[in-house]
Coordinates of C-alpha atoms in Angstrom, one line a residue:
M8 CA 105.1 105.7 77.0
G9 CA 104.0 109.1 75.5
T10 CA 105.6 108.5 72.1
A11 CA 102.7 106.3 71.1
V12 CA 100.0 108.8 72.0
R13 CA 97.7 109.2 69.0
Q14 CA 97.8 112.3 66.8
C15 CA 94.4 113.5 65.7
A16 CA 94.8 116.9 64.2
G17 CA 91.6 118.9 63.8
R18 CA 89.6 116.9 66.3
S19 CA 87.2 118.6 68.6
M20 CA 87.9 118.6 72.3
S21 CA 87.1 115.5 74.4
R22 CA 84.2 115.0 76.8
N23 CA 85.8 115.0 80.2
I24 CA 83.8 113.0 82.7
C25 CA 84.5 112.8 86.5
F26 CA 83.2 109.7 88.4
I27 CA 82.9 110.5 92.1
N28 CA 80.8 110.1 95.2
Y29 CA 81.5 111.2 98.7
K30 CA 80.6 107.7 99.8
G31 CA 83.3 105.0 99.2
G32 CA 82.5 101.4 98.4
V33 CA 79.9 102.1 95.7
G34 CA 81.9 100.2 93.0
K35 CA 83.2 103.4 91.4
T36 CA 86.4 101.9 89.9
S37 CA 84.6 98.9 88.4
L38 CA 82.1 101.3 86.9
V39 CA 84.8 103.6 85.5
V40 CA 87.0 100.8 84.1
N41 CA 84.1 99.0 82.4
T42 CA 82.5 102.1 81.1
A43 CA 85.8 103.1 79.5
A44 CA 86.1 99.7 78.0
G45 CA 82.5 99.9 76.7
L46 CA 83.3 103.2 75.0
A47 CA 86.5 101.9 73.5
R48 CA 84.7 98.8 72.2
A49 CA 82.2 101.2 70.6
G50 CA 85.1 102.7 68.6
K51 CA 85.7 105.7 70.7
R52 CA 89.2 107.0 71.7
V53 CA 89.3 106.8 75.5
L54 CA 91.7 108.0 78.2
L55 CA 91.2 106.8 81.7
V56 CA 93.0 108.9 84.3
D57 CA 93.5 107.2 87.7
L58 CA 93.4 109.9 90.5
D59 CA 92.6 107.5 93.4
T60 CA 95.7 106.8 95.5
Q61 CA 94.4 103.3 96.1
S62 CA 95.4 102.7 92.4
N63 CA 92.7 100.1 91.8
A64 CA 92.1 101.1 88.2
S65 CA 95.8 101.1 87.4
I66 CA 96.4 97.8 89.1
W67 CA 93.4 96.3 87.3
L68 CA 94.4 97.3 83.8
L69 CA 98.2 97.1 84.1
K70 CA 98.1 94.0 86.3
L71 CA 100.6 93.8 89.2
D72 CA 103.8 93.1 87.3
R73 CA 103.6 96.3 85.1
W74 CA 102.1 98.4 87.9
N75 CA 104.8 97.4 90.4
K76 CA 107.5 98.7 88.1
I77 CA 105.9 102.1 88.1
N78 CA 105.1 102.0 91.9
A79 CA 108.8 101.1 92.7
T80 CA 110.1 104.4 91.3
G81 CA 107.1 106.7 90.9
E82 CA 108.2 107.4 87.3
G83 CA 105.3 107.3 84.9
A84 CA 102.7 107.9 87.6
V85 CA 100.5 111.0 87.7
F86 CA 102.2 112.4 90.8
S87 CA 105.4 112.9 88.9
I88 CA 104.0 116.0 87.1
F89 CA 104.0 117.6 90.6
E90 CA 107.0 116.0 92.3
P91 CA 109.7 116.1 91.1
G92 CA 107.8 118.1 88.5
G93 CA 109.6 117.4 85.3
A94 CA 107.1 115.1 83.8
Q95 CA 104.2 116.0 81.5
L96 CA 100.9 114.2 81.3
K97 CA 101.4 113.5 77.6
D98 CA 104.5 111.4 78.6
L99 CA 102.6 109.3 81.1
V100 CA 100.0 107.9 78.7
I101 CA 100.1 104.1 78.3
P102 CA 98.5 103.5 75.0
N103 CA 96.2 100.5 74.4
V104 CA 96.7 99.5 78.0
V105 CA 94.9 96.2 78.0
E106 CA 97.3 93.5 76.9
G107 CA 97.3 89.8 76.6
K108 CA 99.9 87.3 77.9
D109 CA 102.2 88.0 74.9
G110 CA 101.8 91.8 75.1
E111 CA 99.2 92.0 72.3
S112 CA 96.6 94.7 72.4
L113 CA 93.2 93.3 73.5
L114 CA 91.3 96.5 73.5
P115 CA 92.6 99.2 71.1
G116 CA 91.5 102.7 71.9
L117 CA 91.7 102.5 75.7
D118 CA 94.7 104.4 77.1
L119 CA 95.6 104.9 80.8
I120 CA 97.4 107.5 82.9
P121 CA 98.3 105.5 86.0
T122 CA 98.7 106.4 89.6
T123 CA 100.6 104.8 92.5
F124 CA 100.4 105.0 96.2
N125 CA 102.6 108.1 96.3
L126 CA 99.7 110.3 95.0
V127 CA 98.8 110.5 98.7
D128 CA 101.7 113.0 99.1
L129 CA 99.8 115.5 96.9
E130 CA 97.4 115.9 99.8
N131 CA 99.9 116.5 102.6
E132 CA 103.6 116.9 101.7
F133 CA 103.4 118.7 98.4
T134 CA 103.5 122.5 98.7
G135 CA 103.9 123.8 95.1
D136 CA 103.2 127.4 94.0
P137 CA 100.0 128.8 95.5
K138 CA 99.5 130.9 92.3
R139 CA 99.4 127.6 90.4
P140 CA 97.4 125.1 92.4
P141 CA 97.7 121.4 91.3
Y142 CA 94.4 121.4 89.6
L143 CA 95.4 124.2 87.3
V144 CA 98.7 122.5 86.4
F145 CA 96.9 119.3 85.7
A146 CA 94.2 120.9 83.6
E147 CA 96.7 122.8 81.5
Q148 CA 98.7 119.7 80.8
L149 CA 95.6 117.7 80.0
A150 CA 94.5 120.3 77.5
A151 CA 97.5 119.5 75.4
I152 CA 96.3 116.0 74.7
S153 CA 92.5 116.2 75.1
S154 CA 91.9 116.7 71.3
Q155 CA 93.4 113.2 70.8
Y156 CA 90.4 111.6 72.6
D157 CA 86.6 111.4 72.4
Y158 CA 86.4 110.7 76.1
I159 CA 88.6 111.3 79.1
L160 CA 87.3 109.6 82.3
F161 CA 88.6 110.4 85.8
D162 CA 88.5 107.8 88.6
C163 CA 88.4 110.1 91.7
P164 CA 88.6 109.2 95.4
P165 CA 85.6 109.9 97.6
N166 CA 86.5 113.5 98.6
I167 CA 87.2 116.9 97.1
L168 CA 90.8 117.1 98.1
R169 CA 93.7 117.9 95.7
A170 CA 93.7 114.7 93.6
S171 CA 89.9 114.9 93.1
Q172 CA 90.1 118.6 92.4
C173 CA 92.3 117.8 89.4
G174 CA 89.6 115.7 87.9
V175 CA 86.8 118.0 88.8
F176 CA 88.4 121.1 87.5
A177 CA 89.4 119.4 84.2
S178 CA 85.9 117.9 83.7
S179 CA 83.0 119.1 81.7
E180 CA 80.6 116.5 83.3
I181 CA 80.3 114.7 86.7
Y182 CA 78.5 111.4 87.2
V183 CA 77.8 109.9 90.6
P184 CA 78.0 106.2 91.1
A185 CA 75.5 105.1 93.8
N186 CA 74.2 102.0 95.6
P187 CA 70.5 101.8 96.4
D188 CA 71.0 102.8 100.1
A189 CA 70.8 105.7 102.4
L190 CA 74.5 106.3 102.6
S191 CA 74.8 106.8 98.9
L192 CA 72.2 109.5 99.1
I193 CA 74.0 111.2 102.0
G194 CA 77.3 110.9 100.0
F195 CA 75.7 112.5 97.0
T196 CA 74.3 115.4 99.1
L197 CA 77.6 116.1 100.7
L198 CA 79.4 115.8 97.3
V199 CA 77.2 118.5 95.7
E200 CA 77.8 120.9 98.6
K201 CA 81.6 120.3 98.5
L202 CA 81.6 120.7 94.7
H203 CA 79.9 124.1 95.1
K204 CA 82.5 125.3 97.5
F205 CA 85.4 124.1 95.3
Q206 CA 83.9 125.7 92.2
S207 CA 83.7 129.0 94.1
L208 CA 87.3 128.6 95.3
S209 CA 88.7 127.8 91.9
A210 CA 86.7 130.3 89.8
S211 CA 89.5 132.8 89.6
F212 CA 91.8 130.2 88.0
R213 CA 89.3 129.2 85.3
K214 CA 89.9 130.6 81.9
V215 CA 87.2 131.2 79.3
T216 CA 88.6 128.5 77.1
M217 CA 88.0 126.0 79.9
G218 CA 84.3 126.3 79.6
E219 CA 81.8 126.3 82.5
P220 CA 82.6 124.5 85.7
A221 CA 81.5 120.9 85.7
R222 CA 78.2 120.0 87.5
V223 CA 76.6 116.7 88.3
R224 CA 74.7 115.5 85.2
G225 CA 73.7 112.1 86.3
V226 CA 73.5 109.4 89.0
I227 CA 74.2 105.8 88.1
F228 CA 73.0 103.0 90.3
N229 CA 75.7 100.3 90.5
S230 CA 76.4 96.9 92.1
I231 CA 72.7 96.1 92.5
K232 CA 72.2 92.8 94.2
T233 CA 69.7 90.3 92.9
G234 CA 66.2 90.7 94.5
V235 CA 66.8 94.1 95.8
D236 CA 64.0 96.6 95.2
I237 CA 65.6 99.9 94.2
E238 CA 62.4 101.9 93.5
V239 CA 62.3 103.6 96.9
P240 CA 66.0 104.6 96.8
K241 CA 65.6 105.8 93.3
M242 CA 62.6 107.9 94.3
R243 CA 64.5 109.5 97.2
M244 CA 67.5 110.2 95.0
Q245 CA 65.3 111.8 92.3
L246 CA 63.7 114.0 95.0
R247 CA 67.2 115.2 96.1
I248 CA 68.2 115.8 92.4
N249 CA 65.1 117.8 91.9
Q250 CA 65.9 119.9 95.0
F251 CA 69.4 120.6 93.7
R252 CA 68.2 121.4 90.3
A253 CA 65.8 124.0 91.7
A254 CA 68.8 125.4 93.7
K255 CA 71.0 125.4 90.5
R256 CA 73.5 123.2 92.3
V257 CA 73.5 120.5 89.6
S258 CA 73.0 120.5 85.9
P259 CA 69.4 121.5 84.8
T260 CA 69.4 118.2 82.9
A261 CA 70.7 116.1 85.9
R262 CA 68.9 112.8 86.2
I263 CA 69.1 109.1 87.2
F264 CA 70.5 107.1 84.3
S265 CA 68.1 104.4 83.0
S266 CA 71.1 102.1 82.7
Q267 CA 71.7 100.1 86.0
I268 CA 74.6 97.9 86.7
R269 CA 73.9 94.6 88.6
D270 CA 76.2 93.0 91.0
A271 CA 77.9 89.9 89.5
M272 CA 80.7 87.6 90.4
V273 CA 82.2 88.1 86.9
V274 CA 83.3 91.6 87.9
R275 CA 85.5 90.2 90.6
R276 CA 86.8 87.6 88.2
A277 CA 87.6 90.3 85.7
V278 CA 89.7 92.2 88.3
A279 CA 91.7 89.0 89.0
L280 CA 92.3 88.5 85.3
G281 CA 93.2 92.1 84.7
L282 CA 90.6 92.5 82.0
P283 CA 87.4 94.6 81.6
V284 CA 84.2 92.6 81.9
I285 CA 83.5 92.7 78.2
L286 CA 86.6 90.7 77.5
V287 CA 85.8 87.9 80.0
S288 CA 84.4 85.3 77.6
S289 CA 81.8 83.7 79.9
E290 CA 79.9 87.0 80.0
S291 CA 80.6 88.5 76.6
G292 CA 80.2 85.5 74.3
D293 CA 76.9 86.7 72.9
P294 CA 77.1 90.3 71.9
N295 CA 73.3 90.5 71.9
A296 CA 72.8 88.9 75.3
S297 CA 70.8 91.1 77.7
D298 CA 71.0 88.9 80.8
N299 CA 74.5 89.7 82.0
V300 CA 76.5 92.6 83.5
A301 CA 78.5 93.0 80.3
H302 CA 75.3 94.1 78.6
D303 CA 74.7 96.6 81.5
Y304 CA 78.1 98.2 80.8
R305 CA 77.5 98.4 77.0
K306 CA 74.1 99.9 77.7
L307 CA 75.6 102.5 80.0
A308 CA 78.3 103.4 77.5
A309 CA 75.6 103.9 74.8
E310 CA 73.6 106.1 77.2
I311 CA 76.6 108.2 78.0
M312 CA 77.3 108.7 74.3
Q313 CA 73.7 109.9 73.8
N314 CA 73.8 112.2 76.9
V315 CA 75.3 115.1 75.0

């Protein structure tokens, strides 16, 4: 797998972005997968790292046949850098992961480091070296390949346990997917508090070259159903962001993204086809169309590129 990783000598480091909320069911994986696809379609070199043991992003992009081969042995999955420990992240990269029926590349520039169900063992059974916690091992290995990408996106589970810690520690930015409901606001609030505790815990392992710890830079409203008024939830979320900004718990530029992702049947169809939404013809036929969810993802990708 790793033999085909791109070599881009002289490139600046990537923007590493963690997508996470303490509330599950917000459509996080669909947001990450389609944002990554939108960035790749815009000509960016993108690596998606699946850190969620449910493996939804990996199954989506690899489809079951390819993912099952990795799941059967665990070889090639992210947990293999910890147990048995001989693997390196650079060897796990699946380049140009989105393939057609004949193995042709459908979306050049989008790579994947997959996960499988055995990542759950990182939380309970794995002991490792307390002087080298998993997030430090992960970040050091990721640094070896980060210059080959413009963007590295992490799909993290709804917690700040070991797998999520890997993504958070290696990130420079954190974006929070949210639905227009009270539970998303509660999840965001809990996330910020847990992030603060983890950043304090991990501070002694952070090297100067790693930069400042990642903080929340944005909230993205996702899976918005037709006819739902989101102005009140947005107002409440903005008030909470303002409180956290005043307390210096989030980035001073943290905000609600203007891009919003609507709920659409085509997203579920894209999952079944093993394709990002932008490659599903019924939604992406007109590149200038503004009335479909493919446009929402393209707009979000553009906003992320501008949010430097």
